[in-house]
Amino acid sequence: MVPCILALDDEAAILTIVRSTLEQRGFRVVTAKSLAQFRKVDAQEQVDLYLIDTSLPDGNGLSLLRELRKVSDRGIILLAPQRDEAEGVLGLELGADDTLLKPFRERELAARVGAVFRRTGRPVASLPAGRPGIDHEFDGYGLSLQARKLWAPDGQEVELTTSEFELLAALLGRRGQVLSRDQIMNAIKGRQWESYDRVVDGIVSRLRRKLPASRSGSPFIRTVHGVGYTFAG
């Protein structure tokens, strides 16, 4: 299972950097901009590591650190502004695994996260570290439009034909929407087949065999009878 990281920071730019940096290295990243949002997300996710800003609009990162340490041994990295370096040091005394001063470099963030995972004995993301950026993620899978590849949660590449890749990319690009067979055919390089209904259905059938049901037990690609298909994973 891909490790999940919950990042709490009220700066959108920081969350963007965290998400893009760590998702490119195979982690699943969920974010929160306030303490209230953090509690909601934390209750819904199986978090393996926390990134927590020391200064929050509705709370205090150090207080949250104390609270988490009473009930959890998961990795915790504090994010502290340069001017609040003393708070970062105090966080280490209170049980944080590491402190990262903002602004930070992407490579430094990735290295600190990897080090904490190794120290805590939790699994480190197994997706190829040098892979191109992931454009779409679902249930631990990662799809790269640049590399035209799909990686499974265990880091292995899922072999897809050109048509399978293009169909999956089309569904993920309009996730939650229903695509008709005409729209899907246009997405597959506008290819012309006399019986395109049967062609699309065949590609979907092959994709379903290569992508087992999600952890909830539901299929990723759902049929909307009389209309087409939607990606519901």
CSV table of N, CA and C in Angstrom, one decimal, residues 40-142:
chain,number,residue,atom,x,y,z
A,40,LYS,N,-10.7,16.5,10.4
A,40,LYS,CA,-11.6,15.9,9.5
A,40,LYS,C,-10.9,14.9,8.6
A,41,VAL,N,-9.8,15.4,7.9
A,41,VAL,CA,-9.1,14.5,7.0
A,41,VAL,C,-8.4,13.3,7.7
A,42,ASP,N,-7.9,13.6,8.9
A,42,ASP,CA,-7.2,12.6,9.7
A,42,ASP,C,-8.1,11.5,10.1
A,43,ALA,N,-9.4,11.8,10.3
A,43,ALA,CA,-10.3,10.8,10.7
A,43,ALA,C,-10.7,9.9,9.6
A,44,GLN,N,-10.5,10.4,8.4
A,44,GLN,CA,-10.9,9.7,7.2
A,44,GLN,C,-9.8,8.8,6.5
A,45,GLU,N,-8.6,9.1,6.9
A,45,GLU,CA,-7.4,8.5,6.2
A,45,GLU,C,-6.6,7.7,7.2
A,46,GLN,N,-5.9,6.7,6.6
A,46,GLN,CA,-4.9,6.0,7.3
A,46,GLN,C,-3.5,6.6,7.1
A,47,VAL,N,-3.2,7.6,7.9
A,47,VAL,CA,-2.0,8.4,7.7
A,47,VAL,C,-0.8,7.7,8.3
A,48,ASP,N,0.3,7.8,7.5
A,48,ASP,CA,1.6,7.2,7.9
A,48,ASP,C,2.6,8.2,8.4
A,49,LEU,N,2.4,9.5,7.9
A,49,LEU,CA,3.3,10.5,8.4
A,49,LEU,C,2.6,11.9,8.3
A,50,TYR,N,2.9,12.7,9.3
A,50,TYR,CA,2.3,14.1,9.3
A,50,TYR,C,3.4,15.1,9.0
A,51,LEU,N,3.0,16.1,8.2
A,51,LEU,CA,3.8,17.4,8.1
A,51,LEU,C,2.9,18.5,8.7
A,52,ILE,N,3.4,19.1,9.8
A,52,ILE,CA,2.6,20.0,10.5
A,52,ILE,C,3.3,21.4,10.7
A,53,ASP,N,2.6,22.4,10.2
A,53,ASP,CA,3.1,23.8,10.4
A,53,ASP,C,2.9,24.2,11.8
A,54,THR,N,3.9,24.9,12.3
A,54,THR,CA,3.9,25.3,13.8
A,54,THR,C,2.9,26.4,14.0
A,55,SER,N,2.6,27.2,13.0
A,55,SER,CA,1.7,28.3,13.2
A,55,SER,C,0.4,28.1,12.3
A,56,LEU,N,-0.7,28.0,13.0
A,56,LEU,CA,-2.0,27.7,12.3
A,56,LEU,C,-3.0,28.8,12.5
A,57,PRO,N,-4.0,29.0,11.6
A,57,PRO,CA,-5.0,30.1,11.8
A,57,PRO,C,-5.9,29.8,12.9
A,58,ASP,N,-6.1,28.5,13.3
A,58,ASP,CA,-7.1,28.2,14.3
A,58,ASP,C,-6.5,27.3,15.4
A,59,GLY,N,-5.2,27.3,15.6
A,59,GLY,CA,-4.6,26.5,16.6
A,59,GLY,C,-3.1,26.6,16.6
A,60,ASN,N,-2.4,25.7,17.2
A,60,ASN,CA,-1.0,25.7,17.4
A,60,ASN,C,-0.4,24.3,17.0
A,61,GLY,N,0.6,24.3,16.1
A,61,GLY,CA,1.2,23.1,15.7
A,61,GLY,C,1.9,22.3,16.8
A,62,LEU,N,2.5,23.0,17.8
A,62,LEU,CA,3.1,22.3,18.9
A,62,LEU,C,2.1,21.6,19.8
A,63,SER,N,1.0,22.3,20.0
A,63,SER,CA,-0.1,21.6,20.8
A,63,SER,C,-0.6,20.4,20.1
A,64,LEU,N,-0.8,20.5,18.8
A,64,LEU,CA,-1.2,19.3,18.0
A,64,LEU,C,-0.2,18.2,18.1
A,65,LEU,N,1.1,18.6,18.0
A,65,LEU,CA,2.1,17.6,18.2
A,65,LEU,C,2.0,16.8,19.5
A,66,ARG,N,1.8,17.6,20.6
A,66,ARG,CA,1.7,16.9,21.9
A,66,ARG,C,0.5,16.0,21.9
A,67,GLU,N,-0.6,16.4,21.3
A,67,GLU,CA,-1.8,15.6,21.2
A,67,GLU,C,-1.6,14.3,20.4
A,68,LEU,N,-1.0,14.5,19.3
A,68,LEU,CA,-0.7,13.3,18.5
A,68,LEU,C,0.2,12.3,19.1
A,69,ARG,N,1.2,12.8,19.8
A,69,ARG,CA,2.2,11.9,20.4
A,69,ARG,C,1.6,11.1,21.6
A,70,LYS,N,0.5,11.5,22.1
A,70,LYS,CA,-0.2,10.8,23.2
A,70,LYS,C,-0.9,9.5,22.6
A,71,VAL,N,-1.2,9.5,21.3
A,71,VAL,CA,-2.0,8.4,20.8
A,71,VAL,C,-1.4,7.8,19.6
A,72,SER,N,-0.3,8.3,19.1
A,72,SER,CA,0.3,7.8,17.8
A,72,SER,C,1.8,7.8,17.8
A,73,ASP,N,2.4,6.8,17.1
A,73,ASP,CA,3.8,6.7,17.0
A,73,ASP,C,4.2,7.0,15.5
A,74,ARG,N,3.3,7.5,14.7
A,74,ARG,CA,3.6,7.8,13.3
A,74,ARG,C,4.6,9.0,13.2
A,75,GLY,N,5.2,9.0,12.1
A,75,GLY,CA,6.2,10.0,11.9
A,75,GLY,C,5.6,11.4,11.8
A,76,ILE,N,6.3,12.4,12.4
A,76,ILE,CA,5.8,13.8,12.4
A,76,ILE,C,7.0,14.7,12.1
A,77,ILE,N,6.8,15.5,11.1
A,77,ILE,CA,7.8,16.5,10.7
A,77,ILE,C,7.2,17.9,10.9
A,78,LEU,N,7.8,18.7,11.7
A,78,LEU,CA,7.3,20.1,11.8
A,78,LEU,C,7.8,21.0,10.7
A,79,LEU,N,6.9,21.9,10.2
A,79,LEU,CA,7.3,22.9,9.3
A,79,LEU,C,7.3,24.2,10.0
A,80,ALA,N,8.5,24.9,10.1
A,80,ALA,CA,8.6,26.1,10.8
A,80,ALA,C,9.2,27.2,10.0
A,81,PRO,N,8.7,28.4,10.0
A,81,PRO,CA,9.4,29.5,9.4
A,81,PRO,C,10.8,29.8,9.9
A,82,GLN,N,11.7,30.3,9.1
A,82,GLN,CA,13.0,30.6,9.6
A,82,GLN,C,13.0,31.4,10.9
A,83,ARG,N,12.1,32.3,11.0
A,83,ARG,CA,12.1,33.2,12.2
A,83,ARG,C,11.6,32.4,13.5
A,84,ASP,N,11.0,31.3,13.3
A,84,ASP,CA,10.5,30.5,14.4
A,84,ASP,C,11.4,29.2,14.6
A,85,GLU,N,12.7,29.3,14.3
A,85,GLU,CA,13.6,28.2,14.5
A,85,GLU,C,13.5,27.6,15.9
A,86,ALA,N,13.3,28.5,16.9
A,86,ALA,CA,13.3,28.0,18.3
A,86,ALA,C,12.1,27.1,18.5
A,87,GLU,N,11.0,27.4,17.8
A,87,GLU,CA,9.8,26.5,17.9
A,87,GLU,C,10.1,25.1,17.3
A,88,GLY,N,10.9,25.1,16.3
A,88,GLY,CA,11.2,23.9,15.6
A,88,GLY,C,12.1,23.0,16.6
A,89,VAL,N,13.0,23.6,17.3
A,89,VAL,CA,13.8,22.9,18.2
A,89,VAL,C,13.0,22.4,19.4
A,90,LEU,N,12.0,23.2,19.9
A,90,LEU,CA,11.1,22.8,20.9
A,90,LEU,C,10.3,21.6,20.4
A,91,GLY,N,9.9,21.6,19.2
A,91,GLY,CA,9.1,20.5,18.6
A,91,GLY,C,9.9,19.2,18.7
A,92,LEU,N,11.2,19.2,18.5
A,92,LEU,CA,12.0,18.0,18.6
A,92,LEU,C,12.0,17.5,20.0
A,93,GLU,N,12.0,18.4,21.0
A,93,GLU,CA,12.0,18.0,22.4
A,93,GLU,C,10.7,17.4,22.8
A,94,LEU,N,9.6,17.8,22.0
A,94,LEU,CA,8.3,17.3,22.4
A,94,LEU,C,7.9,16.0,21.6
A,95,GLY,N,8.8,15.6,20.8
A,95,GLY,CA,8.6,14.3,20.1
A,95,GLY,C,8.5,14.3,18.6
A,96,ALA,N,8.7,15.4,18.0
A,96,ALA,CA,8.7,15.4,16.5
A,96,ALA,C,9.9,14.6,16.0
A,97,ASP,N,9.8,14.0,14.9
A,97,ASP,CA,10.9,13.2,14.3
A,97,ASP,C,11.9,14.1,13.6
A,98,ASP,N,11.5,15.3,13.2
A,98,ASP,CA,12.3,16.2,12.4
A,98,ASP,C,11.6,17.5,12.3
A,99,THR,N,12.4,18.6,12.0
A,99,THR,CA,11.9,19.9,11.7
A,99,THR,C,12.5,20.4,10.4
A,100,LEU,N,11.6,21.0,9.6
A,100,LEU,CA,12.0,21.5,8.3
A,100,LEU,C,11.7,23.0,8.3
A,101,LEU,N,12.7,23.8,8.1
A,101,LEU,CA,12.5,25.3,8.1
A,101,LEU,C,12.1,25.7,6.7
A,102,LYS,N,11.1,26.6,6.7
A,102,LYS,CA,10.5,27.2,5.4
A,102,LYS,C,11.2,28.5,5.1
A,103,PRO,N,11.5,28.7,3.8
A,103,PRO,CA,11.3,27.9,2.7
A,103,PRO,C,12.3,26.8,2.6
A,104,PHE,N,11.9,25.7,2.0
A,104,PHE,CA,12.8,24.5,1.9
A,104,PHE,C,12.9,24.1,0.4
A,105,ARG,N,13.9,23.3,0.1
A,105,ARG,CA,14.1,22.8,-1.2
A,105,ARG,C,13.4,21.5,-1.3
A,106,GLU,N,12.9,21.2,-2.5
A,106,GLU,CA,12.2,19.9,-2.8
A,106,GLU,C,13.0,18.7,-2.4
A,107,ARG,N,14.2,18.7,-2.8
A,107,ARG,CA,15.1,17.5,-2.5
A,107,ARG,C,15.3,17.3,-1.0
A,108,GLU,N,15.4,18.4,-0.3
A,108,GLU,CA,15.5,18.3,1.2
A,108,GLU,C,14.2,17.8,1.8
A,109,LEU,N,13.1,18.2,1.3
A,109,LEU,CA,11.8,17.7,1.8
A,109,LEU,C,11.7,16.2,1.6
A,110,ALA,N,12.0,15.8,0.4
A,110,ALA,CA,12.0,14.3,0.1
A,110,ALA,C,12.9,13.5,0.9
A,111,ALA,N,14.1,14.1,1.1
A,111,ALA,CA,15.1,13.3,1.9
A,111,ALA,C,14.7,13.2,3.4
A,112,ARG,N,14.2,14.3,3.9
A,112,ARG,CA,13.7,14.2,5.3
A,112,ARG,C,12.6,13.2,5.5
A,113,VAL,N,11.6,13.3,4.6
A,113,VAL,CA,10.5,12.3,4.7
A,113,VAL,C,11.0,10.9,4.6
A,114,GLY,N,11.9,10.6,3.6
A,114,GLY,CA,12.4,9.3,3.5
A,114,GLY,C,13.1,8.8,4.7
A,115,ALA,N,13.9,9.7,5.3
A,115,ALA,CA,14.6,9.4,6.5
A,115,ALA,C,13.7,9.0,7.7
A,116,VAL,N,12.6,9.8,7.8
A,116,VAL,CA,11.7,9.5,8.9
A,116,VAL,C,11.0,8.2,8.7
A,117,PHE,N,10.6,7.8,7.5
A,117,PHE,CA,10.0,6.6,7.2
A,117,PHE,C,11.0,5.4,7.6
A,118,ARG,N,12.2,5.6,7.2
A,118,ARG,CA,13.2,4.5,7.6
A,118,ARG,C,13.4,4.4,9.1
A,119,ARG,N,13.4,5.5,9.8
A,119,ARG,CA,13.6,5.4,11.2
A,119,ARG,C,12.5,4.8,12.0
A,120,THR,N,11.3,5.1,11.4
A,120,THR,CA,10.1,4.6,12.1
A,120,THR,C,9.7,3.2,11.7
A,121,GLY,N,10.4,2.7,10.7
A,121,GLY,CA,10.2,1.3,10.3
A,121,GLY,C,8.9,1.2,9.4
A,122,ARG,N,8.4,2.3,8.9
A,122,ARG,CA,7.2,2.2,8.1
A,122,ARG,C,7.7,2.1,6.6
A,123,PRO,N,6.8,1.5,5.8
A,123,PRO,CA,7.2,1.3,4.4
A,123,PRO,C,7.4,2.7,3.6
A,124,VAL,N,8.5,2.7,2.9
A,124,VAL,CA,8.8,3.9,2.0
A,124,VAL,C,8.1,3.6,0.7
A,125,ALA,N,7.6,4.7,0.0
A,125,ALA,CA,7.0,4.5,-1.3
A,125,ALA,C,7.9,3.8,-2.2
A,126,SER,N,7.3,2.8,-3.0
A,126,SER,CA,8.1,2.0,-3.8
A,126,SER,C,8.0,2.3,-5.3
A,127,LEU,N,7.2,3.4,-5.7
A,127,LEU,CA,7.2,3.7,-7.1
A,127,LEU,C,8.5,4.3,-7.5
A,128,PRO,N,8.9,4.1,-8.7
A,128,PRO,CA,10.3,4.5,-9.2
A,128,PRO,C,10.5,6.0,-8.8
A,129,ALA,N,11.7,6.2,-8.2
A,129,ALA,CA,12.0,7.6,-7.7
A,129,ALA,C,12.2,8.6,-8.8
A,130,GLY,N,12.7,8.1,-10.0
A,130,GLY,CA,13.0,9.0,-11.1
A,130,GLY,C,11.9,9.0,-12.1
A,131,ARG,N,10.7,8.6,-11.8
A,131,ARG,CA,9.7,8.6,-12.9
A,131,ARG,C,9.2,10.0,-13.1
A,132,PRO,N,8.7,10.2,-14.3
A,132,PRO,CA,8.1,11.5,-14.6
A,132,PRO,C,6.9,11.8,-13.7
A,133,GLY,N,6.5,13.1,-13.6
A,133,GLY,CA,5.4,13.4,-12.7
A,133,GLY,C,4.1,12.7,-13.0
A,134,ILE,N,3.4,12.4,-11.9
A,134,ILE,CA,2.1,11.7,-12.0
A,134,ILE,C,1.0,12.7,-12.2
A,135,ASP,N,0.2,12.5,-13.2
A,135,ASP,CA,-0.9,13.4,-13.5
A,135,ASP,C,-2.2,13.0,-12.9
A,136,HIS,N,-2.4,11.7,-12.7
A,136,HIS,CA,-3.7,11.2,-12.1
A,136,HIS,C,-3.3,10.1,-11.1
A,137,GLU,N,-4.0,10.1,-9.9
A,137,GLU,CA,-3.8,9.1,-9.0
A,137,GLU,C,-5.2,8.5,-8.5
A,138,PHE,N,-5.2,7.2,-8.3
A,138,PHE,CA,-6.4,6.6,-7.8
A,138,PHE,C,-6.1,5.4,-7.0
A,139,ASP,N,-6.5,5.3,-5.8
A,139,ASP,CA,-6.4,4.1,-5.0
A,139,ASP,C,-4.9,3.5,-5.0
A,140,GLY,N,-3.9,4.4,-5.0
A,140,GLY,CA,-2.5,4.0,-5.0
A,140,GLY,C,-1.9,3.9,-6.4
A,141,TYR,N,-2.7,3.9,-7.4
A,141,TYR,CA,-2.2,3.9,-8.8
A,141,TYR,C,-1.7,5.3,-9.2
A,142,GLY,N,-0.8,5.3,-10.1
A,142,GLY,CA,-0.3,6.6,-10.6
A,142,GLY,C,-0.2,6.6,-12.1
